[in-house]
Coordinates of C-alpha atoms in Angstrom, one line a residue:
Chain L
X1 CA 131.9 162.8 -24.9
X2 CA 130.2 161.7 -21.9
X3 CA 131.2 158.1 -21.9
X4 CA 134.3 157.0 -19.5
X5 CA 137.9 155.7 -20.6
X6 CA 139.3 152.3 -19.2
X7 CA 142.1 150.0 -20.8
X8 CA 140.8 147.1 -22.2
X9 CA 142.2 144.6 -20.2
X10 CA 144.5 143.6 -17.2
X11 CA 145.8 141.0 -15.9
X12 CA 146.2 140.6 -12.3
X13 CA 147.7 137.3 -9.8
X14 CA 144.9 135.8 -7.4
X15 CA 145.2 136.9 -3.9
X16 CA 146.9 140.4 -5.2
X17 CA 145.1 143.9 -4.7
X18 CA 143.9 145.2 -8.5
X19 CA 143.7 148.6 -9.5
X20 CA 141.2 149.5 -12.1
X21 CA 142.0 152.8 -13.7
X22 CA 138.9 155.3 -15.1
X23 CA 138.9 158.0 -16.9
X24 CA 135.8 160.3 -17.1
X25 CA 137.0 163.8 -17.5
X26 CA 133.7 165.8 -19.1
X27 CA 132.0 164.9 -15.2
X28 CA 129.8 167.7 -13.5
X29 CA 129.3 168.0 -10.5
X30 CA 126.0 166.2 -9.9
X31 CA 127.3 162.9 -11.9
X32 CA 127.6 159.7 -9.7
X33 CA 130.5 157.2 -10.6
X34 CA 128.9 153.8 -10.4
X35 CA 131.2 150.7 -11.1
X36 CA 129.4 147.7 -12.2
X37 CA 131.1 144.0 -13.8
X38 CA 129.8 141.9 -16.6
X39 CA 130.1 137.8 -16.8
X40 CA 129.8 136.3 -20.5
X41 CA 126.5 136.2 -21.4
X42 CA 125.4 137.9 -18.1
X43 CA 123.6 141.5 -17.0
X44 CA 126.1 143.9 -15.3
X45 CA 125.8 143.3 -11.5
X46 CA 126.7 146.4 -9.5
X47 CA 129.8 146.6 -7.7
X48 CA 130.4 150.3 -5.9
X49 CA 129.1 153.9 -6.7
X50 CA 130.2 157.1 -5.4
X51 CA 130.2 161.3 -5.8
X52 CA 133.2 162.6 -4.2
X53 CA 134.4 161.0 -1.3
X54 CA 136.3 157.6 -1.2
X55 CA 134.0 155.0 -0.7
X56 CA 134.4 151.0 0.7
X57 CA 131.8 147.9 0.9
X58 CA 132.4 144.2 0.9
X59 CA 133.4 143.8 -2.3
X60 CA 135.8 146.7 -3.5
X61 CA 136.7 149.9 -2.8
X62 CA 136.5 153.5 -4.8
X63 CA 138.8 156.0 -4.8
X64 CA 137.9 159.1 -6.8
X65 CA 140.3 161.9 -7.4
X66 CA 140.0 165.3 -5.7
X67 CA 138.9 166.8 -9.3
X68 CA 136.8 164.2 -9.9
X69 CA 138.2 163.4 -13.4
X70 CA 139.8 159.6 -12.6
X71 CA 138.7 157.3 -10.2
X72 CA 139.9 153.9 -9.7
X73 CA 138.3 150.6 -8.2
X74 CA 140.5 148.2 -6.0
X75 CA 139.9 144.9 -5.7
X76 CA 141.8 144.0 -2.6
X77 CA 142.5 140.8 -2.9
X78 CA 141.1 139.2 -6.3
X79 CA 140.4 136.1 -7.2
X80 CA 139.5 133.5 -9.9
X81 CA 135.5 134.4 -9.5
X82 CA 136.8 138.0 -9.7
X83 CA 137.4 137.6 -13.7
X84 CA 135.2 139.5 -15.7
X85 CA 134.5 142.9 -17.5
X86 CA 134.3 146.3 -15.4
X87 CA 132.4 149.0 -16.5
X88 CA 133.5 152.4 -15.2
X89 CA 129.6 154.4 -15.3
X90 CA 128.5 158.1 -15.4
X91 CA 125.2 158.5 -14.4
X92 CA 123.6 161.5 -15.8
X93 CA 120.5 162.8 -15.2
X94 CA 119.1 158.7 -14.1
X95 CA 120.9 157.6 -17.4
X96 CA 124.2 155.2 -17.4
X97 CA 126.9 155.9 -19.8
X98 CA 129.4 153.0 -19.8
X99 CA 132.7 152.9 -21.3
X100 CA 133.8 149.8 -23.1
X101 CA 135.1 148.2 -20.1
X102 CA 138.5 146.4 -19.0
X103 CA 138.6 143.0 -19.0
X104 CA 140.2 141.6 -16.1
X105 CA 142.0 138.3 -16.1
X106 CA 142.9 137.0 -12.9
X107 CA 146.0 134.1 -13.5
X108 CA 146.0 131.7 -10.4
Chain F
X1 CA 119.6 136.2 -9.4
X2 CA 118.9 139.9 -9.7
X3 CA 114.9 139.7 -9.8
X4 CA 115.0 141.3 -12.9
X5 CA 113.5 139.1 -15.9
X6 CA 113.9 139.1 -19.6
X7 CA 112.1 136.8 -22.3
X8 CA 113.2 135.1 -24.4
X9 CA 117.2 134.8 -23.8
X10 CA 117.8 134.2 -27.8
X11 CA 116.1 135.2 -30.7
X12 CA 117.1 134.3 -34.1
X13 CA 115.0 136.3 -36.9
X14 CA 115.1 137.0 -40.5
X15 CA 115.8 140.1 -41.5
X16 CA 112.6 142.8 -42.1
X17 CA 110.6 140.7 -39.5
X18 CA 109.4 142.1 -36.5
X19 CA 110.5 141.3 -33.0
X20 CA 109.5 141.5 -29.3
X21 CA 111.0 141.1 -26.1
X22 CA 109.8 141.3 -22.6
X23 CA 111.4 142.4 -19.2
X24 CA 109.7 142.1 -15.9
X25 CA 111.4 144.8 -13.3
X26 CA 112.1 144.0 -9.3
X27 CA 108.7 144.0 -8.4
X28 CA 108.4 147.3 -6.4
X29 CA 111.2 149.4 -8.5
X30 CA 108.9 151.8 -10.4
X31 CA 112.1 152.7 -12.6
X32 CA 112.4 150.3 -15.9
X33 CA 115.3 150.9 -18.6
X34 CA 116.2 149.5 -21.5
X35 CA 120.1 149.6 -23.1
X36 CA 121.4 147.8 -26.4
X37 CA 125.4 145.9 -25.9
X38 CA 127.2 145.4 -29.3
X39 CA 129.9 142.6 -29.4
X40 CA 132.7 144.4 -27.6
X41 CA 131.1 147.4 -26.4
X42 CA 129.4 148.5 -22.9
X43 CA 125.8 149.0 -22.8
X44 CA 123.9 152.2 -24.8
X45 CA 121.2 154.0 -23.1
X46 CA 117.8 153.6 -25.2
X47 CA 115.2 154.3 -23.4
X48 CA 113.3 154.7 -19.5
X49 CA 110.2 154.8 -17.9
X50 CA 109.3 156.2 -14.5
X51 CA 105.9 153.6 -13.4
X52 CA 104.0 153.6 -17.2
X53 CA 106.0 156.9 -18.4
X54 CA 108.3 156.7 -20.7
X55 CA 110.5 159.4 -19.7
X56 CA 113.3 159.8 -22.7
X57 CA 114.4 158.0 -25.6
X58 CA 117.8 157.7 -27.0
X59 CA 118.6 159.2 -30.7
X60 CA 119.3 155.3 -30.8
X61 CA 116.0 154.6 -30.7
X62 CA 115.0 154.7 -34.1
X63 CA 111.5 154.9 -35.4
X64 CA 111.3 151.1 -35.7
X65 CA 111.9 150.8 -32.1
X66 CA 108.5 151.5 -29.4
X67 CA 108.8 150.2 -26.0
X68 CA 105.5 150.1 -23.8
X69 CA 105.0 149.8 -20.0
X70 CA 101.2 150.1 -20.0
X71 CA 100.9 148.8 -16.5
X72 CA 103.8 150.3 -14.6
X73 CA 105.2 147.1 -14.3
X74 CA 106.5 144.6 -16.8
X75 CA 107.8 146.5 -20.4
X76 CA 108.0 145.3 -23.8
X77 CA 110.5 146.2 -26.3
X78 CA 109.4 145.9 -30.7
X79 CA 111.6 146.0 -33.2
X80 CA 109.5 146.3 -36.7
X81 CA 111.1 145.7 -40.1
X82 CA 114.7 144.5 -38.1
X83 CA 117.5 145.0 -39.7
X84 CA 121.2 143.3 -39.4
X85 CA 122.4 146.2 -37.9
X86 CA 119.9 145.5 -34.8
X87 CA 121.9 142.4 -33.6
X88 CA 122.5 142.7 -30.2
X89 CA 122.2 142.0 -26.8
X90 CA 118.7 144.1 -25.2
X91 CA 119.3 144.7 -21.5
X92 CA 116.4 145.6 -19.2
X93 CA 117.4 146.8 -16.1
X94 CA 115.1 148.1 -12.9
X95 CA 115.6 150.8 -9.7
X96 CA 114.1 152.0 -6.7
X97 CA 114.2 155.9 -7.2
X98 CA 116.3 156.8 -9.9
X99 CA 118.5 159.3 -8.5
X100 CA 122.1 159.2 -9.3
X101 CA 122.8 157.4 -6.0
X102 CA 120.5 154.6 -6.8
X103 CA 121.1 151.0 -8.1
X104 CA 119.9 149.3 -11.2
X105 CA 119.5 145.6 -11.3
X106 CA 120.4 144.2 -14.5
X107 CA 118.3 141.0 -16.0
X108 CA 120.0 138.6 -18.5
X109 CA 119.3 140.0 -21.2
X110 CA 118.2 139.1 -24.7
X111 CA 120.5 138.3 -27.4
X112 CA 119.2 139.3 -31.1
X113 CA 120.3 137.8 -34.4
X114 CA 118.9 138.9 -37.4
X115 CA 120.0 136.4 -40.2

């Protein structure tokens, strides 16, 4: 299956690093990991992508295993505006295969 | 705002009526995709077009589904003859060059109800 495993929700304390867990086992080599989030009644809005190596920008961070099968975003310090559904991508040959997303909940 | 725009937001319809919806990309991304979100679920692929091309189609994509970018710029979406089982939310989404490094820009999407 070439669509991604996440749990479907987590709950996380504002100012406190999160730690988003994928799954995405059935990756080849040439398969970017994108990592987008989703508001109610919203597009996704991109958050982070990468291929192999660790990757950071202003929002989160990406750490993707040395086998490439896991990867997990890290928000380092999340808060209320942070609530919302990830989506944990492959992208395949231009096309996006989403999982069905965790739902973070971020308590104050 | 993403610069990616989708009309109408909400459409109500009766059932075995036909449907369209438009999306106008990020004005110089010559990539343009379409996905489908069930309640619950992430988005499905259906469909892409590279300028006026359409490049694939998903096995989602039934026959009563034809999406058109004739001018390599905005695309439209048709549903013909819709069905319950075509509620959903249509996302259009836009990039630059469409390699796995590159970004898509999501619009709001278009949320479908067939009655």
């Amino acid at each position: 299956d070439a669509k991604t495993t996440q749990p479907n929700s987590m709950e996380s304390n504002e100012e406190e690093p999160v730690h988003l867990p994928c799954n995405h086992s059935t990756i080849s080599g040439t398969d970017y990991i994108h990592w987008y989030r989703q508001l109610p009644s919203q597009g996704p809005e991109y958050v982070i992508h990468g291929l192999t190596s660790n990757v950071n920008n202003r929002m989160a961070s990406l750490a993707i295993a040395e086998d490439r099968k896991s990867s997990t975003l890290i928000l380092h310090r999340a808060t209320l505006r942070d609530a919302a559904v990830y989506y944990c991508i492959r992208m395949n040959f231009n096309k996006f295969y989403f999982g069905s997303g965790t739902k973070l909940n971020v308590k104050p | 705002d993403t610069g990616v725009s989708q009309d109408p937001r909400h459409k109500i319809t009766k059932r075995g009526q036909n449907v369209t919806f438009r999306c106008d990309p990020i004005s110089e991304h010559n990539r343009l995709y379409w996905y489908r979100q069930t309640l619950g679920q992430g988005p499905e692929f259906l469909t892409y077009f590279q300028n006026e091309a359409q490049l694939e189609k998903s096995r989602l994509l039934s026959d009563r589904f034809s999406a058109e970018r004739p001018k390599g710029s905005f695309s439209t979406l048709e549903i013909q003859r819709t069905e319950q089982g075509d509620s959903a939310m249509y996302l259009c989404a836009s990039s630059s060059r469409g390699t796995g490094a590159d970004t898509q820009y999501f619009g709001p999407g278009t949320r479908l109800t067939v009655l």
